């Protein structure tokens, strides 16, 4: 009985397979030789390769009403300024507002070849590496420990997370007073080691302050993500690891860390973006308007050159360079975001 | 199970101290006299000048026009935070609804137009954004403070993901019952998204409240100053005075950090959910 029904049951399935094969073949060939034109055609028509919903409304006007507010805001406050940034990067504006002259790539050339720009770029890279490494490392360390302890996890968690909500300028203001030359406790701390900390005057002392404050501000964010990553590691996996590896460090290195890798990659990009852009207020509060001999990031230089230096063309050219960098980072981030969702 | 090692607790306690002591010190120092702070450094114990300091910071008219109080800045920050969060939720829910639930021409191109905004943060286009705002005459307005910040797809992305996870059967059932797109949106999707909306609200409120650079550029009229903008101007006053009003600066910092920190602590679970699921 069972042997007899086997082939019969398989037969229609075979048929179905070949049936889908027929419709599948043109799809795959289309996919392999997908030209820009084909993609444009897909954009034009409402046909989606994999529609988000099986059933959708089919009205000509209603979706526009829904999407219009967002679209208007994006067009006016995103595309317009972005296009303007690109166009004005090719011009030199008259400082007194009497028109502007087209100079081609000159603004870019000036920016890239200026030693000040190169110094700022170097510092930004250094700043990114140090802040990202420290805040990721400390965030991970705290998350691993908070995941491990049984007593008081919630209290630790609340205390460690609460700092997240503090705005960068507030962090900068507090940091400024902690590094203050008259009454700052951190200055006293450095004095114990025989170092005279002079934030705002000495280049590297200011850098220390900027790094400390930026790391302080970013640890909670990394902690939250690492902890939720750790807590999503299934209990059976943990128990199996406990049997396989006796040493806690090996368990962490061989089992937990690979599972955390997607989270870590995601955080890596987020942290680089944070250090490049969101530290602006911290720098503004610490360095204030005395950039003379102080370190700063590329974004701060865009602001200084544009608003204080009135060099709109140069500032725009720097903006565009940054746009390319950050766009590349975001594309990377989306790659990992997909991966993260997939693994999670 | 694993043994509890005192070392783990030590690391955690050190971490908590590193993160929280500055906050406690700021809070405590704000209740002391500036002279004491100047000569003794920061405090870890409460002083007796707290009430006076906070009353002064909140109600004293300061600034160039002599018309802006801390209370006013607090209100502006609140308008900024709530306005931004509400605007973000409304705009992005509607846009995500159109993109997920409708079959229409240009849908894909619209999707990419909206999601490209994730590529470029406001900081890289501040200069031209400022010029656009001044062309539109939106400097020193609440609209100018809030609306341009809405031009990013973070919320839309999040709601799109959420709508995609809503079972298709709901729409089928609603259509059988004769519900149109508006009715389905208001009566089914909005109630269904309540938790998501709350989570997004928390994240976006903090984001809006904490804005610094944009208010700095957009507001020259002190009536529109937020607390973050106030921090900038309190620092500008510092240059030249004999003993800076440390206590007032700390009080301003405490006022600026209290509401978002309270929101995070009270709605911790929802906050973490919103943060880790919306990703940005």
XYZ file of C-alpha atoms in Angstrom:
624
model
C 0.000 0.000 0.000
C 2.491 2.537 1.095
C 4.983 1.503 -1.551
C 2.298 1.784 -4.210
C 1.107 5.205 -3.195
C 4.651 6.524 -3.101
C 5.276 7.076 -6.801
C 1.752 8.253 -7.324
C 2.118 10.814 -4.642
C 5.429 11.889 -6.072
C 4.190 12.160 -9.598
C 2.076 15.294 -9.271
C 4.815 16.927 -7.267
C 7.183 16.307 -10.153
C 4.694 17.865 -12.452
C 4.418 20.870 -10.234
C 8.167 21.182 -10.152
C 8.486 21.201 -13.897
C 5.589 23.599 -14.035
C 7.328 26.136 -11.853
C 10.546 25.483 -13.716
C 8.973 26.801 -16.878
C 7.904 30.053 -15.310
C 11.125 30.287 -13.336
C 13.520 30.140 -16.268
C 12.774 33.543 -17.800
C 12.842 35.098 -14.329
C 16.363 33.891 -13.636
C 17.681 34.818 -17.060
C 16.147 38.224 -16.638
C 17.857 38.520 -13.331
C 21.273 37.614 -14.691
C 21.158 40.043 -17.567
C 19.410 42.719 -15.613
C 20.451 45.932 -17.245
C 19.839 49.435 -16.072
C 17.013 49.637 -18.576
C 15.250 46.640 -17.110
C 15.619 48.094 -13.687
C 14.201 51.407 -14.854
C 11.254 49.600 -16.363
C 10.669 47.896 -13.022
C 10.713 51.280 -11.345
C 8.211 52.701 -13.765
C 5.703 49.919 -13.612
C 4.274 48.980 -10.269
C 5.552 45.431 -10.728
C 7.715 44.436 -7.838
C 9.968 41.392 -7.963
C 8.777 40.345 -4.525
C 5.800 42.446 -3.483
C 5.681 43.378 0.181
C 2.092 42.200 0.506
C 0.048 39.512 -1.178
C -2.956 41.800 -1.313
C -2.610 45.495 -1.868
C -4.984 48.345 -2.448
C -5.278 49.420 -6.025
C -6.169 53.098 -5.997
C -4.584 55.690 -8.220
C -4.690 58.683 -5.872
C -4.849 57.585 -2.229
C -1.239 56.391 -1.865
C -0.021 59.750 -3.082
C -1.988 61.479 -0.364
C -0.311 59.277 2.204
C 3.204 59.618 0.880
C 3.007 63.294 -0.070
C 3.831 64.913 3.311
C 6.982 62.848 3.735
C 7.901 63.401 0.105
C 7.472 67.164 0.354
C 9.662 67.368 3.460
C 12.322 65.186 1.869
C 12.316 67.164 -1.374
C 12.472 70.590 0.231
C 14.754 69.903 3.168
C 16.905 67.096 1.832
C 17.235 67.165 -1.954
C 17.230 70.896 -2.396
C 20.080 71.563 0.090
C 22.011 68.502 -1.037
C 21.919 69.611 -4.659
C 22.855 73.096 -3.571
C 25.837 71.763 -1.638
C 27.086 70.023 -4.748
C 26.550 73.014 -7.039
C 28.039 75.607 -4.711
C 31.113 73.423 -4.266
C 32.004 74.353 -7.862
C 31.746 78.090 -7.227
C 33.610 80.706 -5.263
C 31.220 83.058 -3.586
C 32.048 86.701 -3.304
C 32.575 87.475 0.394
C 30.311 90.480 0.140
C 27.550 88.623 -1.622
C 28.056 90.055 -5.102
C 27.518 86.906 -7.130
C 29.801 83.937 -7.541
C 32.278 82.581 -10.069
C 32.474 79.086 -11.467
C 35.812 77.529 -10.576
C 35.329 73.849 -11.388
C 37.190 71.509 -9.089
C 39.316 74.263 -7.548
C 37.522 74.161 -4.192
C 38.161 70.444 -3.942
C 41.773 70.933 -4.906
C 42.218 73.668 -2.322
C 40.594 71.559 0.377
C 42.568 68.402 -0.272
C 45.933 70.078 -0.670
C 45.659 72.378 2.348
C 47.807 71.141 5.214
C 45.179 72.221 7.715
C 42.614 70.015 6.025
C 44.996 67.093 6.022
C 45.756 67.558 9.716
C 42.053 67.671 10.485
C 41.437 64.566 8.386
C 44.236 62.747 10.175
C 42.907 63.732 13.564
C 39.391 62.678 12.562
C 40.694 59.252 11.563
C 42.656 58.922 14.793
C 39.691 60.138 16.814
C 37.393 57.627 15.091
C 39.704 54.700 15.749
C 40.316 55.509 19.404
C 36.744 56.414 20.331
C 35.264 53.463 18.449
C 37.742 50.971 19.907
C 37.348 52.215 23.468
C 33.578 52.560 23.499
C 33.017 49.249 21.732
C 35.477 47.470 24.006
C 34.128 48.898 27.236
C 30.527 48.450 26.106
C 31.196 44.805 25.308
C 33.043 44.216 28.567
C 30.203 45.660 30.623
C 27.571 43.799 28.619
C 29.348 40.470 29.094
C 29.632 41.052 32.823
C 26.041 42.249 33.166
C 24.891 39.183 31.254
C 26.894 36.963 33.594
C 25.903 38.190 37.029
C 22.644 36.992 38.472
C 22.154 39.413 41.303
C 21.496 43.049 40.490
C 21.453 42.759 36.692
C 18.473 45.070 36.386
C 20.023 47.722 38.602
C 23.296 47.670 36.694
C 21.394 47.792 33.439
C 19.288 50.783 34.420
C 22.278 52.697 35.741
C 24.418 51.955 32.709
C 21.693 52.780 30.204
C 20.485 56.010 31.796
C 23.486 57.990 30.555
C 22.445 57.288 26.961
C 19.800 59.992 27.084
C 22.235 62.764 27.991
C 22.752 65.046 25.035
C 26.275 65.479 23.641
C 26.359 69.223 24.445
C 25.391 68.503 28.048
C 28.099 65.861 28.181
C 30.459 68.446 26.731
C 29.490 71.042 29.326
C 29.979 68.584 32.169
C 33.232 67.383 30.677
C 34.430 70.924 30.344
C 33.990 71.473 34.054
C 35.580 68.169 34.947
C 38.604 69.129 32.884
C 38.482 72.742 34.109
C 41.858 74.259 34.885
C 40.776 75.683 38.249
C 38.531 73.138 39.853
C 38.359 70.121 37.566
C 38.858 66.813 39.394
C 40.411 65.217 36.321
C 43.088 67.852 36.256
C 43.942 66.882 39.838
C 44.036 63.251 38.770
C 46.543 64.010 36.046
C 48.534 66.166 38.446
C 49.045 63.047 40.597
C 50.974 61.573 37.689
C 52.895 64.776 37.244
C 51.105 65.902 34.107
C 49.833 69.434 33.861
C 46.576 69.081 31.954
C 45.695 72.180 29.987
C 42.549 71.513 27.997
C 41.827 74.136 25.374
C 45.444 75.208 25.203
C 47.457 72.080 24.631
C 46.548 70.108 21.489
C 46.807 66.601 22.938
C 45.297 67.538 26.291
C 42.234 68.766 24.445
C 42.240 65.551 22.441
C 42.241 63.548 25.691
C 39.232 65.494 26.930
C 37.360 65.061 23.642
C 38.047 61.332 23.564
C 37.058 60.775 27.197
C 33.768 62.626 26.833
C 32.908 60.992 23.505
C 33.613 57.523 24.867
C 31.670 58.226 28.042
C 28.678 59.286 25.985
C 28.764 56.295 23.655
C 29.316 53.362 26.048
C 25.610 52.977 26.994
C 24.567 52.675 23.361
C 27.035 49.856 22.683
C 26.157 48.259 26.004
C 22.447 48.106 25.106
C 23.101 46.468 21.742
C 25.701 44.017 23.011
C 23.533 43.022 25.954
C 20.476 42.403 23.796
C 22.718 40.471 21.414
C 24.046 38.357 24.266
C 20.619 37.723 25.694
C 19.378 36.435 22.364
C 21.988 33.652 22.399
C 19.825 30.561 22.992
C 20.192 28.770 26.313
C 20.942 25.353 24.696
C 23.888 26.919 22.854
C 25.215 28.324 26.107
C 24.822 25.031 27.898
C 26.503 23.131 25.099
C 29.373 25.598 25.221
C 29.594 25.130 28.958
C 30.152 21.416 28.440
C 32.581 21.830 25.573
C 34.839 24.497 26.950
C 35.728 24.817 30.593
C 37.535 28.101 30.435
C 35.281 31.130 30.336
C 37.562 32.995 27.974
C 37.567 30.172 25.408
C 33.808 29.888 25.654
C 33.521 33.570 24.986
C 36.011 33.553 22.110
C 34.777 30.456 20.312
C 31.035 30.571 20.853
C 29.724 33.930 22.008
C 31.934 36.235 19.954
C 31.093 34.697 16.563
C 27.407 34.947 17.448
C 27.892 38.588 18.353
C 29.833 39.396 15.196
C 26.876 40.798 13.219
C 25.979 43.092 16.128
C 29.597 44.153 16.444
C 29.916 44.990 12.750
C 26.715 46.962 12.850
C 27.923 48.852 15.924
C 31.289 49.476 14.314
C 29.695 51.460 11.510
C 27.323 53.255 13.884
C 30.234 54.223 16.123
C 32.301 55.571 13.268
C 29.343 57.645 12.128
C 28.824 58.793 15.713
C 32.416 59.900 16.114
C 32.405 61.706 12.812
C 29.123 63.562 13.187
C 27.468 63.370 16.582
C 30.518 64.551 18.483
C 30.066 67.982 16.931
C 28.448 69.490 20.052
C 31.170 68.105 22.309
C 33.851 69.712 20.179
C 31.898 72.937 19.942
C 31.562 73.164 23.720
C 35.163 72.210 24.515
C 36.970 73.989 21.686
C 34.395 76.782 21.550
C 35.283 79.330 18.955
C 39.003 79.133 19.628
C 40.101 76.542 17.106
C 43.586 78.083 17.028
C 45.672 75.180 18.292
C 42.947 72.686 19.028
C 42.042 69.412 17.414
C 38.753 69.185 15.550
C 36.917 66.866 13.207
C 36.136 67.353 9.535
C 32.505 68.148 10.261
C 33.515 70.900 12.644
C 35.784 72.313 9.980
C 32.897 72.391 7.505
C 30.938 74.417 10.030
C 33.834 76.742 10.871
C 34.758 77.433 7.258
C 31.147 77.911 6.215
C 29.751 79.954 9.061
C 32.714 81.626 10.675
C 35.074 81.793 7.703
C 32.326 82.552 5.167
C 34.037 80.305 2.627
C 30.870 78.749 1.231
C 32.486 77.107 -1.777
C 35.256 75.488 0.241
C 32.864 74.427 2.967
C 30.530 72.875 0.382
C 33.385 70.995 -1.266
C 34.314 69.554 2.141
C 30.651 68.702 2.686
C 30.530 66.788 -0.551
C 33.677 64.834 0.339
C 32.083 63.924 3.666
C 28.862 62.996 1.901
C 30.725 60.421 -0.149
C 32.394 58.981 2.946
C 29.209 58.760 4.976
C 27.189 57.391 2.069
C 29.717 54.591 1.678
C 29.499 53.877 5.402
C 25.711 53.756 5.289
C 25.662 51.379 2.352
C 28.004 49.129 4.329
C 25.721 49.441 7.318
C 22.724 48.322 5.288
C 24.602 45.294 4.108
C 25.211 44.337 7.709
C 21.730 45.306 8.763
C 20.320 42.706 6.409
C 22.787 40.176 7.754
C 21.909 41.044 11.300
C 18.205 40.572 10.728
C 18.963 37.318 8.968
C 21.003 35.881 11.807
C 18.908 37.342 14.578
C 25.530 27.121 36.573
C 28.451 29.469 36.556
C 30.051 30.702 39.715
C 29.585 34.327 40.619
C 32.954 35.966 40.723
C 33.460 39.158 42.668
C 35.557 40.376 39.756
C 32.482 40.601 37.540
C 30.756 42.818 40.060
C 33.875 44.899 40.450
C 34.028 45.572 36.718
C 30.350 46.479 36.647
C 30.630 48.739 39.661
C 33.605 50.516 38.121
C 31.627 50.943 34.909
C 28.646 52.344 36.770
C 30.917 54.701 38.692
C 32.605 55.914 35.525
C 29.271 56.618 33.874
C 27.212 57.860 36.789
C 29.584 59.769 39.080
C 29.842 62.745 36.694
C 26.051 62.961 36.642
C 25.789 62.798 40.432
C 28.580 65.360 40.781
C 26.841 67.717 38.378
C 23.600 67.353 40.309
C 25.234 67.881 43.701
C 27.485 70.713 42.613
C 24.509 72.608 41.256
C 23.281 72.992 44.840
C 26.449 74.742 46.066
C 27.708 78.325 45.854
C 29.984 79.168 42.921
C 32.674 80.436 45.307
C 32.751 77.093 47.122
C 33.013 75.222 43.834
C 35.744 77.533 42.689
C 37.873 76.961 45.783
C 36.966 73.377 46.726
C 36.201 71.724 43.413
C 33.154 69.620 42.667
C 30.931 68.077 45.323
C 29.469 64.652 45.921
C 27.167 65.813 48.702
C 24.185 68.152 48.485
C 24.606 71.813 49.434
C 22.044 74.325 50.634
C 21.917 76.675 47.680
C 19.906 74.366 45.425
C 16.513 76.012 45.636
C 17.919 79.471 44.996
C 20.002 78.303 42.047
C 17.180 76.485 40.326
C 14.719 79.309 40.955
C 17.208 81.707 39.458
C 17.976 79.545 36.430
C 14.325 78.849 35.747
C 12.805 82.292 36.287
C 15.553 84.879 35.959
C 15.337 86.825 32.759
C 18.682 86.676 31.044
C 20.241 86.932 27.645
C 20.717 90.012 25.511
C 17.064 90.979 25.348
C 16.666 90.249 29.057
C 13.567 88.304 28.237
C 14.426 84.639 28.096
C 14.013 82.444 31.161
C 15.021 78.875 31.819
C 11.359 77.988 31.908
C 10.950 79.332 28.404
C 13.907 77.283 27.186
C 12.500 74.221 28.916
C 9.212 74.766 27.115
C 10.951 75.202 23.774
C 12.887 72.001 24.310
C 9.637 70.238 25.114
C 7.977 71.620 21.977
C 10.973 70.510 19.981
C 11.019 66.994 21.458
C 7.289 66.331 21.314
C 6.796 68.107 17.992
C 9.585 66.177 16.395
C 8.412 62.821 17.775
C 4.782 63.344 16.776
C 5.695 64.704 13.350
C 8.020 61.833 12.736
C 5.443 59.218 13.681
C 2.657 60.779 11.609
C 4.745 61.359 8.485
C 6.559 58.062 8.532
C 3.510 55.931 9.334
C 1.617 57.448 6.435
C 4.488 57.080 4.019
C 5.180 53.508 5.093
C 1.497 52.677 4.710
C 1.483 53.961 1.137
C 4.651 52.050 0.291
C 3.590 48.736 1.799
C -0.156 48.542 1.208
C -0.598 50.110 -2.211
C 0.225 48.981 -5.689
C 0.984 52.111 -7.635
C 3.265 53.571 -10.219
C 6.620 54.960 -9.119
C 6.357 53.165 -5.775
C 9.882 51.790 -6.053
C 11.369 55.091 -7.153
C 9.607 56.835 -4.269
C 10.953 54.222 -1.903
C 14.490 54.974 -3.023
C 13.923 58.727 -2.951
C 12.868 58.512 0.666
C 15.477 56.032 1.764
C 18.397 57.865 0.213
C 17.938 60.383 3.011
C 19.437 57.841 5.377
C 22.708 58.281 3.535
C 23.412 61.847 4.533
C 23.043 63.221 8.036
C 22.112 66.848 8.521
C 25.639 67.739 9.585
C 27.102 67.357 6.114
C 24.570 69.679 4.536
C 24.195 72.325 7.233
C 25.377 75.270 5.184
C 22.972 74.830 2.241
C 20.172 73.793 4.612
C 20.612 77.071 6.406
C 20.448 78.947 3.111
C 17.270 77.119 2.115
C 15.667 77.963 5.440
C 16.519 81.607 5.129
C 15.171 81.647 1.553
C 11.922 80.204 2.847
C 11.824 82.689 5.717
C 11.711 79.926 8.316
C 14.537 81.143 10.564
C 13.329 81.673 14.125
C 10.130 79.656 13.794
C 9.057 76.393 15.374
C 8.367 75.039 11.896
C 11.936 75.787 10.915
C 13.194 74.103 14.070
C 11.243 70.893 13.668
C 10.203 70.175 10.080
C 13.636 70.011 8.372
C 14.723 67.385 10.891
C 11.838 65.211 9.719
C 13.510 64.832 6.352
C 15.020 61.488 7.146
C 13.652 58.035 6.657
C 14.485 56.438 10.000
C 10.870 56.219 11.095
C 9.585 55.266 7.662
C 12.050 52.417 7.511
C 10.965 51.169 10.895
C 7.230 51.313 10.208
C 7.732 49.699 6.823
C 9.415 46.737 8.499
C 6.618 46.567 11.030
C 3.812 46.757 8.458
C 5.459 44.021 6.465
C 5.260 41.761 9.495
C 1.523 42.386 9.945
C -0.339 39.275 8.704
C -1.914 39.604 5.260
C -5.104 38.003 6.547
C -5.967 41.200 8.382
C -6.218 43.167 5.170
C -8.135 40.380 3.453
C -10.617 40.244 6.302
C -10.967 44.006 6.344
C -11.595 44.120 2.615
C -14.242 41.417 2.859
C -15.897 43.562 5.487
C -15.835 46.416 3.028
C -13.179 48.592 4.618
C -11.420 51.071 2.363
C -7.808 52.213 2.704
C -8.595 55.009 5.169
C -10.754 52.851 7.368
C -8.216 50.049 7.390
C -5.454 52.471 8.344
C -7.341 54.194 11.153
C -9.271 51.234 12.561
C -6.795 48.381 12.123
C -3.223 49.504 11.587
C -3.070 52.441 13.986
C -4.379 50.505 17.004
C -2.125 47.605 16.059
C 0.948 49.862 16.014
C 0.409 51.395 19.438
C 3.400 49.737 21.117
C 5.610 50.515 18.149
C 4.455 54.104 18.169
C 5.276 54.429 21.854
C 8.737 52.955 21.364
C 9.441 55.258 18.419
C 8.064 58.205 20.344
C 10.573 57.676 23.146
C 13.539 57.427 20.790
C 12.461 60.414 18.730
C 11.589 62.550 21.744
C 15.110 62.113 23.058
C 16.533 62.793 19.617
C 14.518 65.981 19.219
C 15.160 67.191 22.755
C 18.898 66.658 22.342
C 19.260 68.541 19.057
C 22.088 71.050 19.208
C 23.506 72.107 15.871
C 20.215 72.800 14.126
C 18.735 75.062 16.847
C 22.110 76.763 17.034
C 21.833 77.793 13.396
C 18.114 78.341 13.169
C 17.525 80.557 16.173
C 18.924 83.999 16.740
C 15.779 85.158 18.520
C 16.098 84.154 22.158
C 12.405 83.358 22.392
C 13.107 80.210 20.420
C 16.146 79.108 22.411
C 16.092 75.516 23.594
C 18.038 74.332 26.626
C 20.793 73.044 24.353
C 21.054 76.459 22.752
C 21.098 77.960 26.247
C 24.167 75.898 27.089
C 25.980 77.509 24.203
C 25.077 80.999 25.339
C 25.918 80.384 28.997
C 29.406 79.445 27.836
C 29.730 82.599 25.805
C 28.886 84.675 28.869
C 31.661 82.921 30.787
C 34.479 84.537 28.939
C 35.608 87.448 31.046
C 33.650 87.073 34.262
C 35.695 86.610 37.446
C 34.159 83.526 39.007
C 31.897 81.769 36.521
C 28.484 80.698 37.772
C 29.428 77.037 37.897
C 26.332 76.157 39.871
C 24.032 77.722 37.300
C 25.787 75.953 34.451
C 25.408 72.661 36.282
C 21.769 73.429 37.030
C 21.171 74.076 33.347
C 22.893 70.788 32.511
C 20.720 68.956 35.043
C 17.558 70.527 33.627
C 18.629 69.585 30.130
C 19.363 65.967 30.995
C 16.574 65.230 33.457
C 13.570 64.727 31.135
C 15.262 62.399 28.620
C 16.977 60.400 31.371
C 13.686 60.073 33.231
C 11.972 58.882 30.057
C 14.655 56.268 29.473
C 14.588 54.989 33.047
C 10.809 54.866 33.333
C 10.136 53.357 29.919
C 13.314 51.301 29.834
C 11.822 48.185 28.290
C 10.035 50.079 25.568
C 13.071 52.228 24.954
C 15.360 49.259 24.401
C 12.789 47.678 22.129
C 12.505 50.827 20.057
C 16.246 51.310 19.895
C 17.318 47.796 19.015
C 14.503 47.198 16.569
C 14.574 50.487 14.726
C 18.361 50.409 14.583
C 18.868 54.087 14.070
